Amino acid sequence: MHIVLDDTAMAAAGQGNVLASRLIHRAHAEPGWFLYVPACALVEADRARPGTAEHLASLPGITVLELDLAAALAVARQETWAAAHSRYAAQPTPERPDGAIIATTAPDRWFGEPVRVLDLTS
């Protein structure tokens, strides 16, 4: 299971969201669970809730995705860096042929986007 936390999910994790906490625990404790935080979304989450970036980056089981050239080009075409980097991170890759699911507390943000969404507000 490959899951990308968007900026809203990261901020929610810092506020004790139970579903986000479960994802973090599974990524640490269960084989086959992978949790990614795109760097641009991490910055936005930290702006919304200071300390989020350091906290998430220190957790085992979390992989911070850097803004490489391909991601930078994808981000440059979009309005918000956080959402664009999250969407880019969820795309299929050779390591993740089915792509990844975006975990979010703002599912309406992703309406009409070519991504699968996990609503953390339920």
N, CA, C and O atoms as CSV, one atom per row, in Angstrom:
chain,resi,resn,atom,element,x,y,z
A,1,MET,N,N,0.863,-1.164,0.000
A,1,MET,CA,C,0.000,0.000,0.000
A,1,MET,C,C,0.906,1.222,0.000
A,1,MET,O,O,1.752,1.382,0.879
A,2,HIS,N,N,0.719,2.076,-0.991
A,2,HIS,CA,C,1.502,3.310,-1.127
A,2,HIS,C,C,0.564,4.490,-0.931
A,2,HIS,O,O,-0.421,4.643,-1.655
A,3,ILE,N,N,0.877,5.321,0.051
A,3,ILE,CA,C,0.015,6.452,0.382
A,3,ILE,C,C,0.841,7.727,0.474
A,3,ILE,O,O,1.909,7.754,1.087
A,4,VAL,N,N,0.323,8.782,-0.148
A,4,VAL,CA,C,0.931,10.110,-0.090
A,4,VAL,C,C,0.075,10.964,0.836
A,4,VAL,O,O,-1.135,11.079,0.641
A,5,LEU,N,N,0.700,11.559,1.836
A,5,LEU,CA,C,-0.017,12.507,2.692
A,5,LEU,C,C,0.042,13.883,2.045
A,5,LEU,O,O,1.126,14.379,1.741
A,6,ASP,N,N,-1.116,14.505,1.832
A,6,ASP,CA,C,-1.073,15.889,1.354
A,6,ASP,C,C,-0.892,16.800,2.567
A,6,ASP,O,O,-0.851,16.323,3.701
A,7,ASP,N,N,-0.786,18.096,2.334
A,7,ASP,CA,C,-0.517,19.027,3.428
A,7,ASP,C,C,-1.601,19.011,4.489
A,7,ASP,O,O,-1.308,19.191,5.671
A,8,THR,N,N,-2.858,18.795,4.086
A,8,THR,CA,C,-3.942,18.776,5.076
A,8,THR,C,C,-3.850,17.545,5.967
A,8,THR,O,O,-4.136,17.621,7.162
A,9,ALA,N,N,-3.455,16.422,5.398
A,9,ALA,CA,C,-3.299,15.191,6.182
A,9,ALA,C,C,-2.133,15.312,7.154
A,9,ALA,O,O,-2.197,14.813,8.277
A,10,MET,N,N,-1.064,15.979,6.713
A,10,MET,CA,C,0.091,16.163,7.596
A,10,MET,C,C,-0.278,17.037,8.798
A,10,MET,O,O,0.073,16.720,9.935
A,11,ALA,N,N,-0.982,18.128,8.541
A,11,ALA,CA,C,-1.412,19.004,9.627
A,11,ALA,C,C,-2.369,18.258,10.561
A,11,ALA,O,O,-2.305,18.422,11.780
A,12,ALA,N,N,-3.244,17.450,9.997
A,12,ALA,CA,C,-4.186,16.677,10.805
A,12,ALA,C,C,-3.460,15.666,11.686
A,12,ALA,O,O,-3.851,15.441,12.831
A,13,ALA,N,N,-2.410,15.061,11.153
A,13,ALA,CA,C,-1.630,14.105,11.942
A,13,ALA,C,C,-1.042,14.799,13.169
A,13,ALA,O,O,-0.996,14.220,14.254
A,14,GLY,N,N,-0.599,16.021,12.994
A,14,GLY,CA,C,-0.041,16.782,14.110
A,14,GLY,C,C,-1.081,17.208,15.129
A,14,GLY,O,O,-0.747,17.580,16.253
A,15,GLN,N,N,-2.352,17.151,14.727
A,15,GLN,CA,C,-3.436,17.529,15.633
A,15,GLN,C,C,-4.130,16.303,16.218
A,15,GLN,O,O,-5.175,16.420,16.858
A,16,GLY,N,N,-3.544,15.127,15.998
A,16,GLY,CA,C,-4.082,13.913,16.609
A,16,GLY,C,C,-5.153,13.200,15.817
A,16,GLY,O,O,-5.903,12.412,16.393
A,17,ASN,N,N,-5.260,13.440,14.522
A,17,ASN,CA,C,-6.235,12.725,13.692
A,17,ASN,C,C,-5.962,11.223,13.795
A,17,ASN,O,O,-4.863,10.762,13.487
A,18,VAL,N,N,-6.959,10.475,14.226
A,18,VAL,CA,C,-6.796,9.039,14.472
A,18,VAL,C,C,-6.455,8.289,13.189
A,18,VAL,O,O,-5.583,7.420,13.203
A,19,LEU,N,N,-7.116,8.601,12.094
A,19,LEU,CA,C,-6.859,7.891,10.840
A,19,LEU,C,C,-5.443,8.158,10.327
A,19,LEU,O,O,-4.773,7.244,9.847
A,20,ALA,N,N,-4.991,9.394,10.427
A,20,ALA,CA,C,-3.623,9.721,10.015
A,20,ALA,C,C,-2.617,8.997,10.902
A,20,ALA,O,O,-1.602,8.498,10.415
A,21,SER,N,N,-2.895,8.938,12.196
A,21,SER,CA,C,-2.008,8.238,13.127
A,21,SER,C,C,-1.929,6.753,12.803
A,21,SER,O,O,-0.860,6.150,12.901
A,22,ARG,N,N,-3.042,6.167,12.421
A,22,ARG,CA,C,-3.045,4.749,12.037
A,22,ARG,C,C,-2.185,4.505,10.802
A,22,ARG,O,O,-1.458,3.514,10.731
A,23,LEU,N,N,-2.268,5.409,9.833
A,23,LEU,CA,C,-1.437,5.268,8.638
A,23,LEU,C,C,0.050,5.328,8.996
A,23,LEU,O,O,0.853,4.544,8.490
A,24,ILE,N,N,0.396,6.252,9.859
A,24,ILE,CA,C,1.793,6.404,10.270
A,24,ILE,C,C,2.256,5.140,10.997
A,24,ILE,O,O,3.361,4.652,10.757
A,25,HIS,N,N,1.421,4.618,11.872
A,25,HIS,CA,C,1.769,3.392,12.597
A,25,HIS,C,C,1.956,2.228,11.627
A,25,HIS,O,O,2.930,1.483,11.734
A,26,ARG,N,N,1.037,2.068,10.689
A,26,ARG,CA,C,1.145,0.958,9.733
A,26,ARG,C,C,2.406,1.062,8.886
A,26,ARG,O,O,3.071,0.058,8.634
A,27,ALA,N,N,2.735,2.266,8.448
A,27,ALA,CA,C,3.944,2.444,7.625
A,27,ALA,C,C,5.189,2.061,8.404
A,27,ALA,O,O,6.178,1.615,7.823
A,28,HIS,N,N,5.142,2.233,9.710
A,28,HIS,CA,C,6.290,1.874,10.547
A,28,HIS,C,C,6.294,0.383,10.895
A,28,HIS,O,O,7.354,-0.243,10.925
A,29,ALA,N,N,5.133,-0.177,11.153
A,29,ALA,CA,C,5.063,-1.519,11.737
A,29,ALA,C,C,4.735,-2.653,10.769
A,29,ALA,O,O,5.066,-3.805,11.048
A,30,GLU,N,N,4.100,-2.357,9.650
A,30,GLU,CA,C,3.643,-3.428,8.778
A,30,GLU,C,C,4.384,-3.430,7.445
A,30,GLU,O,O,4.482,-2.399,6.781
A,31,PRO,N,N,4.902,-4.584,7.062
A,31,PRO,CA,C,5.560,-4.684,5.749
A,31,PRO,C,C,4.558,-4.398,4.627
A,31,PRO,O,O,3.382,-4.751,4.719
A,32,GLY,N,N,5.041,-3.765,3.591
A,32,GLY,CA,C,4.183,-3.478,2.440
A,32,GLY,C,C,3.396,-2.186,2.538
A,32,GLY,O,O,2.657,-1.847,1.614
A,33,TRP,N,N,3.536,-1.456,3.637
A,33,TRP,CA,C,2.879,-0.155,3.795
A,33,TRP,C,C,3.940,0.925,3.662
A,33,TRP,O,O,4.952,0.904,4.363
A,34,PHE,N,N,3.704,1.869,2.760
A,34,PHE,CA,C,4.661,2.937,2.488
A,34,PHE,C,C,3.938,4.273,2.556
A,34,PHE,O,O,2.878,4.451,1.957
A,35,LEU,N,N,4.520,5.200,3.288
A,35,LEU,CA,C,3.920,6.511,3.481
A,35,LEU,C,C,4.899,7.573,3.015
A,35,LEU,O,O,6.052,7.604,3.445
A,36,TYR,N,N,4.420,8.457,2.116
A,36,TYR,CA,C,5.274,9.471,1.504
A,36,TYR,C,C,4.766,10.860,1.858
A,36,TYR,O,O,3.560,11.097,1.930
A,37,VAL,N,N,5.711,11.778,2.079
A,37,VAL,CA,C,5.367,13.184,2.273
A,37,VAL,C,C,6.167,14.008,1.267
A,37,VAL,O,O,7.386,14.125,1.393
A,38,PRO,N,N,5.490,14.580,0.271
A,38,PRO,CA,C,6.176,15.420,-0.704
A,38,PRO,C,C,6.700,16.692,-0.030
A,38,PRO,O,O,5.999,17.307,0.773
A,39,ALA,N,N,7.914,17.075,-0.355
A,39,ALA,CA,C,8.571,18.215,0.296
A,39,ALA,C,C,7.735,19.494,0.207
A,39,ALA,O,O,7.628,20.228,1.190
A,40,CYS,N,N,7.150,19.765,-0.939
A,40,CYS,CA,C,6.369,21.008,-1.080
A,40,CYS,C,C,5.135,20.997,-0.183
A,40,CYS,O,O,4.769,22.025,0.386
A,41,ALA,N,N,4.501,19.848,-0.057
A,41,ALA,CA,C,3.346,19.728,0.831
A,41,ALA,C,C,3.785,19.815,2.288
A,41,ALA,O,O,3.060,20.346,3.129
A,42,LEU,N,N,4.967,19.294,2.582
A,42,LEU,CA,C,5.504,19.355,3.939
A,42,LEU,C,C,5.719,20.810,4.372
A,42,LEU,O,O,5.445,21.169,5.517
A,43,VAL,N,N,6.207,21.633,3.456
A,43,VAL,CA,C,6.405,23.057,3.745
A,43,VAL,C,C,5.066,23.722,4.067
A,43,VAL,O,O,4.965,24.473,5.038
A,44,GLU,N,N,4.046,23.453,3.264
A,44,GLU,CA,C,2.728,24.061,3.501
A,44,GLU,C,C,2.129,23.580,4.815
A,44,GLU,O,O,1.512,24.360,5.539
A,45,ALA,N,N,2.308,22.299,5.126
A,45,ALA,CA,C,1.798,21.776,6.396
A,45,ALA,C,C,2.490,22.451,7.570
A,45,ALA,O,O,1.859,22.739,8.587
A,46,ASP,N,N,3.783,22.703,7.430
A,46,ASP,CA,C,4.528,23.353,8.508
A,46,ASP,C,C,4.133,24.819,8.657
A,46,ASP,O,O,4.156,25.363,9.761
A,47,ARG,N,N,3.774,25.450,7.559
A,47,ARG,CA,C,3.286,26.833,7.634
A,47,ARG,C,C,1.960,26.879,8.376
A,47,ARG,O,O,1.712,27.795,9.161
A,48,ALA,N,N,1.099,25.880,8.124
A,48,ALA,CA,C,-0.203,25.834,8.780
A,48,ALA,C,C,-0.087,25.433,10.247
A,48,ALA,O,O,-0.843,25.903,11.097
A,49,ARG,N,N,0.863,24.564,10.523
A,49,ARG,CA,C,1.061,24.063,11.891
A,49,ARG,C,C,2.554,23.922,12.129
A,49,ARG,O,O,3.125,22.868,11.848
A,50,PRO,N,N,3.205,24.980,12.650
A,50,PRO,CA,C,4.656,24.946,12.854
A,50,PRO,C,C,5.092,23.733,13.678
A,50,PRO,O,O,4.464,23.368,14.671
A,51,GLY,N,N,6.184,23.129,13.231
A,51,GLY,CA,C,6.716,21.942,13.891
A,51,GLY,C,C,6.346,20.653,13.193
A,51,GLY,O,O,6.927,19.603,13.468
A,52,THR,N,N,5.374,20.725,12.285
A,52,THR,CA,C,4.907,19.529,11.577
A,52,THR,C,C,6.021,18.895,10.755
A,52,THR,O,O,6.170,17.673,10.754
A,53,ALA,N,N,6.799,19.705,10.061
A,53,ALA,CA,C,7.840,19.176,9.176
A,53,ALA,C,C,8.880,18.383,9.954
A,53,ALA,O,O,9.215,17.259,9.582
A,54,GLU,N,N,9.387,18.965,11.027
A,54,GLU,CA,C,10.395,18.263,11.828
A,54,GLU,C,C,9.838,16.987,12.428
A,54,GLU,O,O,10.515,15.959,12.456
A,55,HIS,N,N,8.609,17.053,12.908
A,55,HIS,CA,C,7.994,15.887,13.527
A,55,HIS,C,C,7.841,14.749,12.520
A,55,HIS,O,O,8.285,13.630,12.776
A,56,LEU,N,N,7.214,15.031,11.378
A,56,LEU,CA,C,6.978,13.977,10.391
A,56,LEU,C,C,8.279,13.430,9.813
A,56,LEU,O,O,8.415,12.222,9.618
A,57,ALA,N,N,9.222,14.307,9.541
A,57,ALA,CA,C,10.488,13.862,8.953
A,57,ALA,C,C,11.271,12.965,9.907
A,57,ALA,O,O,12.113,12.185,9.462
A,58,SER,N,N,11.011,13.063,11.196
A,58,SER,CA,C,11.739,12.242,12.175
A,58,SER,C,C,11.095,10.880,12.402
A,58,SER,O,O,11.700,10.017,13.039
A,59,LEU,N,N,9.900,10.670,11.904
A,59,LEU,CA,C,9.204,9.415,12.165
A,59,LEU,C,C,9.701,8.284,11.273
A,59,LEU,O,O,9.911,8.477,10.076
A,60,PRO,N,N,9.888,7.102,11.859
A,60,PRO,CA,C,10.251,5.954,11.029
A,60,PRO,C,C,9.055,5.568,10.154
A,60,PRO,O,O,7.902,5.705,10.561
A,61,GLY,N,N,9.341,5.101,8.987
A,61,GLY,CA,C,8.271,4.690,8.086
A,61,GLY,C,C,7.788,5.780,7.156
A,61,GLY,O,O,6.967,5.521,6.276
A,62,ILE,N,N,8.281,7.004,7.333
A,62,ILE,CA,C,7.894,8.129,6.475
A,62,ILE,C,C,9.041,8.411,5.512
A,62,ILE,O,O,10.200,8.511,5.914
A,63,THR,N,N,8.697,8.537,4.249
A,63,THR,CA,C,9.690,8.885,3.233
A,63,THR,C,C,9.382,10.276,2.714
A,63,THR,O,O,8.306,10.518,2.166
A,64,VAL,N,N,10.329,11.191,2.886
A,64,VAL,CA,C,10.171,12.545,2.353
A,64,VAL,C,C,10.611,12.521,0.892
A,64,VAL,O,O,11.726,12.109,0.573
A,65,LEU,N,N,9.722,12.967,0.017
A,65,LEU,CA,C,10.016,13.002,-1.414
A,65,LEU,C,C,10.559,14.370,-1.795
A,65,LEU,O,O,9.885,15.388,-1.636
A,66,GLU,N,N,11.776,14.376,-2.296
A,66,GLU,CA,C,12.412,15.630,-2.688
A,66,GLU,C,C,11.801,16.167,-3.972
A,66,GLU,O,O,11.098,15.461,-4.695
A,67,LEU,N,N,12.084,17.416,-4.230
A,67,LEU,CA,C,11.624,18.065,-5.448
A,67,LEU,C,C,12.725,17.913,-6.497
A,67,LEU,O,O,13.585,18.780,-6.648
A,68,ASP,N,N,12.677,16.783,-7.223
A,68,ASP,CA,C,13.659,16.564,-8.281
A,68,ASP,C,C,13.214,17.322,-9.536
A,68,ASP,O,O,12.185,17.998,-9.520
A,69,LEU,N,N,13.976,17.213,-10.603
A,69,LEU,CA,C,13.677,17.982,-11.812
A,69,LEU,C,C,12.296,17.658,-12.374
A,69,LEU,O,O,11.542,18.568,-12.717
A,70,ALA,N,N,11.959,16.381,-12.473
A,70,ALA,CA,C,10.646,16.007,-13.015
A,70,ALA,C,C,9.519,16.565,-12.154
A,70,ALA,O,O,8.520,17.056,-12.680
A,71,ALA,N,N,9.672,16.492,-10.847
A,71,ALA,CA,C,8.657,17.042,-9.947
A,71,ALA,C,C,8.591,18.560,-10.068
A,71,ALA,O,O,7.502,19.133,-10.063
A,72,ALA,N,N,9.742,19.215,-10.175
A,72,ALA,CA,C,9.767,20.675,-10.314
A,72,ALA,C,C,9.039,21.114,-11.578
A,72,ALA,O,O,8.316,22.110,-11.563
A,73,LEU,N,N,9.221,20.392,-12.652
A,73,LEU,CA,C,8.532,20.731,-13.902
A,73,LEU,C,C,7.024,20.531,-13.765
A,73,LEU,O,O,6.246,21.323,-14.297
A,74,ALA,N,N,6.609,19.492,-13.065
A,74,ALA,CA,C,5.181,19.257,-12.837
A,74,ALA,C,C,4.593,20.341,-11.945
A,74,ALA,O,O,3.491,20.826,-12.199
A,75,VAL,N,N,5.315,20.720,-10.912
A,75,VAL,CA,C,4.861,21.740,-9.977
A,75,VAL,C,C,4.758,23.096,-10.662
A,75,VAL,O,O,3.834,23.863,-10.391
A,76,ALA,N,N,5.696,23.391,-11.543
A,76,ALA,CA,C,5.736,24.698,-12.211
A,76,ALA,C,C,4.484,24.968,-13.028
A,76,ALA,O,O,4.137,26.126,-13.259
A,77,ARG,N,N,3.810,23.931,-13.463
A,77,ARG,CA,C,2.612,24.088,-14.299
A,77,ARG,C,C,1.330,24.274,-13.499
A,77,ARG,O,O,0.268,24.499,-14.080
A,78,GLN,N,N,1.414,24.182,-12.176
A,78,GLN,CA,C,0.225,24.211,-11.340
A,78,GLN,C,C,0.171,25.468,-10.488
A,78,GLN,O,O,1.154,26.200,-10.368
A,79,GLU,N,N,-1.001,25.706,-9.895
A,79,GLU,CA,C,-1.177,26.896,-9.066
A,79,GLU,C,C,-0.565,26.750,-7.684
A,79,GLU,O,O,0.100,27.670,-7.206
A,80,THR,N,N,-0.773,25.620,-7.035
A,80,THR,CA,C,-0.240,25.432,-5.687
A,80,THR,C,C,0.810,24.340,-5.694
A,80,THR,O,O,0.603,23.270,-6.266
A,81,TRP,N,N,1.917,24.607,-5.068
A,81,TRP,CA,C,3.019,23.654,-5.048
A,81,TRP,C,C,2.674,22.422,-4.229
A,81,TRP,O,O,3.030,21.308,-4.612
A,82,ALA,N,N,1.989,22.602,-3.110
A,82,ALA,CA,C,1.684,21.474,-2.235
A,82,ALA,C,C,0.823,20.443,-2.952
A,82,ALA,O,O,1.154,19.257,-2.961
A,83,ALA,N,N,-0.271,20.880,-3.547
A,83,ALA,CA,C,-1.157,19.952,-4.247
A,83,ALA,C,C,-0.473,19.362,-5.476
A,83,ALA,O,O,-0.622,18.174,-5.764
A,84,ALA,N,N,0.269,20.186,-6.193
A,84,ALA,CA,C,0.944,19.700,-7.405
A,84,ALA,C,C,1.984,18.632,-7.073
A,84,ALA,O,O,2.074,17.621,-7.771
A,85,HIS,N,N,2.758,18.841,-6.033
A,85,HIS,CA,C,3.779,17.848,-5.670
A,85,HIS,C,C,3.112,16.569,-5.151
A,85,HIS,O,O,3.605,15.471,-5.410
A,86,SER,N,N,2.011,16.697,-4.428
A,86,SER,CA,C,1.274,15.518,-3.959
A,86,SER,C,C,0.713,14.734,-5.146
A,86,SER,O,O,0.827,13.509,-5.199
A,87,ARG,N,N,0.113,15.439,-6.084
A,87,ARG,CA,C,-0.442,14.785,-7.270
A,87,ARG,C,C,0.660,14.092,-8.063
A,87,ARG,O,O,0.486,12.960,-8.515
A,88,TYR,N,N,1.793,14.767,-8.232
A,88,TYR,CA,C,2.929,14.179,-8.942
A,88,TYR,C,C,3.412,12.913,-8.228
A,88,TYR,O,O,3.694,11.900,-8.867
A,89,ALA,N,N,3.502,12.985,-6.899
A,89,ALA,CA,C,3.986,11.837,-6.117
A,89,ALA,C,C,3.046,10.636,-6.209
A,89,ALA,O,O,3.482,9.496,-6.050
A,90,ALA,N,N,1.781,10.880,-6.461
A,90,ALA,CA,C,0.805,9.790,-6.539
A,90,ALA,C,C,0.758,9.116,-7.911
A,90,ALA,O,O,0.102,8.087,-8.069
A,91,GLN,N,N,1.433,9.676,-8.884
A,91,GLN,CA,C,1.422,9.087,-10.228
A,91,GLN,C,C,2.138,7.739,-10.239
A,91,GLN,O,O,3.029,7.497,-9.425
A,92,PRO,N,N,1.745,6.865,-11.163
A,92,PRO,CA,C,2.436,5.572,-11.278
A,92,PRO,C,C,3.921,5.753,-11.613
A,92,PRO,O,O,4.300,6.656,-12.358
A,93,THR,N,N,4.734,4.886,-11.055
A,93,THR,CA,C,6.173,4.843,-11.325
A,93,THR,C,C,6.549,3.374,-11.502
A,93,THR,O,O,5.732,2.497,-11.221
A,94,PRO,N,N,7.763,3.087,-11.959
A,94,PRO,CA,C,8.165,1.678,-12.050
A,94,PRO,C,C,8.086,0.954,-10.695
A,94,PRO,O,O,7.774,-0.236,-10.650
A,95,GLU,N,N,8.365,1.661,-9.599
A,95,GLU,CA,C,8.277,1.050,-8.270
A,95,GLU,C,C,6.837,0.934,-7.778
A,95,GLU,O,O,6.518,0.062,-6.970
A,96,ARG,N,N,5.967,1.821,-8.270
A,96,ARG,CA,C,4.551,1.844,-7.881
A,96,ARG,C,C,3.699,1.869,-9.144
A,96,ARG,O,O,3.149,2.917,-9.486
A,97,PRO,N,N,3.575,0.747,-9.845
A,97,PRO,CA,C,2.856,0.747,-11.125
A,97,PRO,C,C,1.399,1.203,-11.030
A,97,PRO,O,O,0.838,1.699,-12.007
A,98,ASP,N,N,0.790,1.035,-9.860
A,98,ASP,CA,C,-0.593,1.482,-9.680
A,98,ASP,C,C,-0.674,2.878,-9.080
A,98,ASP,O,O,-1.763,3.378,-8.799
A,99,GLY,N,N,0.482,3.505,-8.885
A,99,GLY,CA,C,0.506,4.820,-8.277
A,99,GLY,C,C,0.288,4.724,-6.780
A,99,GLY,O,O,0.448,3.657,-6.186
A,100,ALA,N,N,-0.074,5.832,-6.179
A,100,ALA,CA,C,-0.313,5.888,-4.736
A,100,ALA,C,C,-1.641,6.578,-4.483
A,100,ALA,O,O,-2.178,7.269,-5.348
A,101,ILE,N,N,-2.149,6.378,-3.299
A,101,ILE,CA,C,-3.395,7.002,-2.868
A,101,ILE,C,C,-3.033,8.272,-2.099
A,101,ILE,O,O,-2.083,8.275,-1.316
A,102,ILE,N,N,-3.787,9.347,-2.322
A,102,ILE,CA,C,-3.557,10.587,-1.577
A,102,ILE,C,C,-4.472,10.609,-0.361
A,102,ILE,O,O,-5.696,10.576,-0.489
A,103,ALA,N,N,-3.861,10.665,0.822
A,103,ALA,CA,C,-4.617,10.813,2.068
A,103,ALA,C,C,-4.788,12.304,2.329
A,103,ALA,O,O,-3.837,13.077,2.216
A,104,THR,N,N,-6.015,12.702,2.682
A,104,THR,CA,C,-6.328,14.119,2.809
A,104,THR,C,C,-7.482,14.350,3.774
A,104,THR,O,O,-8.294,13.454,4.007
A,105,THR,N,N,-7.550,15.535,4.326
A,105,THR,CA,C,-8.735,15.948,5.080
A,105,THR,C,C,-9.554,16.950,4.270
A,105,THR,O,O,-10.523,17.523,4.768
A,106,ALA,N,N,-9.153,17.151,3.019
A,106,ALA,CA,C,-9.877,18.049,2.108
A,106,ALA,C,C,-10.141,17.312,0.790
A,106,ALA,O,O,-9.585,17.678,-0.245
A,107,PRO,N,N,-10.987,16.276,0.825
A,107,PRO,CA,C,-11.197,15.467,-0.378
A,107,PRO,C,C,-11.761,16.250,-1.563
A,107,PRO,O,O,-11.517,15.881,-2.712
A,108,ASP,N,N,-12.506,17.319,-1.305
A,108,ASP,CA,C,-13.059,18.115,-2.405
A,108,ASP,C,C,-11.964,18.751,-3.251
A,108,ASP,O,O,-12.166,19.008,-4.438
A,109,ARG,N,N,-10.804,19.007,-2.648
A,109,ARG,CA,C,-9.670,19.576,-3.377
A,109,ARG,C,C,-9.286,18.691,-4.561
A,109,ARG,O,O,-8.805,19.182,-5.582
A,110,TRP,N,N,-9.499,17.391,-4.418
A,110,TRP,CA,C,-9.035,16.429,-5.422
A,110,TRP,C,C,-10.124,16.022,-6.409
A,110,TRP,O,O,-9.886,15.190,-7.285
A,111,PHE,N,N,-11.329,16.606,-6.273
A,111,PHE,CA,C,-12.415,16.282,-7.195
A,111,PHE,C,C,-12.003,16.610,-8.625
A,111,PHE,O,O,-11.537,17.714,-8.907
A,112,GLY,N,N,-12.174,15.658,-9.514
A,112,GLY,CA,C,-11.833,15.849,-10.919
A,112,GLY,C,C,-10.379,15.592,-11.251
A,112,GLY,O,O,-10.002,15.622,-12.422
A,113,GLU,N,N,-9.553,15.340,-10.251
A,113,GLU,CA,C,-8.138,15.056,-10.486
A,113,GLU,C,C,-7.959,13.552,-10.717
A,113,GLU,O,O,-8.725,12.747,-10.187
A,114,PRO,N,N,-6.968,13.180,-11.494
A,114,PRO,CA,C,-6.760,11.754,-11.793
A,114,PRO,C,C,-5.985,11.033,-10.683
A,114,PRO,O,O,-4.931,10.446,-10.927
A,115,VAL,N,N,-6.529,11.089,-9.456
A,115,VAL,CA,C,-5.885,10.437,-8.314
A,115,VAL,C,C,-6.932,9.703,-7.487
A,115,VAL,O,O,-8.117,10.032,-7.522
A,116,ARG,N,N,-6.474,8.714,-6.750
A,116,ARG,CA,C,-7.326,8.029,-5.777
A,116,ARG,C,C,-7.148,8.739,-4.445
A,116,ARG,O,O,-6.047,9.169,-4.100
A,117,VAL,N,N,-8.248,8.857,-3.696
A,117,VAL,CA,C,-8.231,9.653,-2.467
A,117,VAL,C,C,-8.688,8.802,-1.282
A,117,VAL,O,O,-9.616,8.001,-1.392
A,118,LEU,N,N,-8.018,8.995,-0.153
A,118,LEU,CA,C,-8.416,8.405,1.107
A,118,LEU,C,C,-8.817,9.566,2.016
A,118,LEU,O,O,-7.973,10.365,2.422
A,119,ASP,N,N,-10.095,9.652,2.328
A,119,ASP,CA,C,-10.642,10.740,3.142
A,119,ASP,C,C,-10.373,10.457,4.617
A,119,ASP,O,O,-10.883,9.481,5.168
A,120,LEU,N,N,-9.579,11.303,5.250
A,120,LEU,CA,C,-9.246,11.119,6.660
A,120,LEU,C,C,-10.220,11.800,7.605
A,120,LEU,O,O,-9.968,11.869,8.807
A,121,THR,N,N,-11.332,12.305,7.079
A,121,THR,CA,C,-12.320,12.950,7.942
A,121,THR,C,C,-13.425,11.979,8.348
A,121,THR,O,O,-14.244,12.308,9.207
A,122,SER,N,N,-13.464,10.823,7.765
A,122,SER,CA,C,-14.553,9.857,8.080
A,122,SER,C,C,-14.300,9.114,9.361
A,122,SER,O,O,-15.110,8.277,9.760
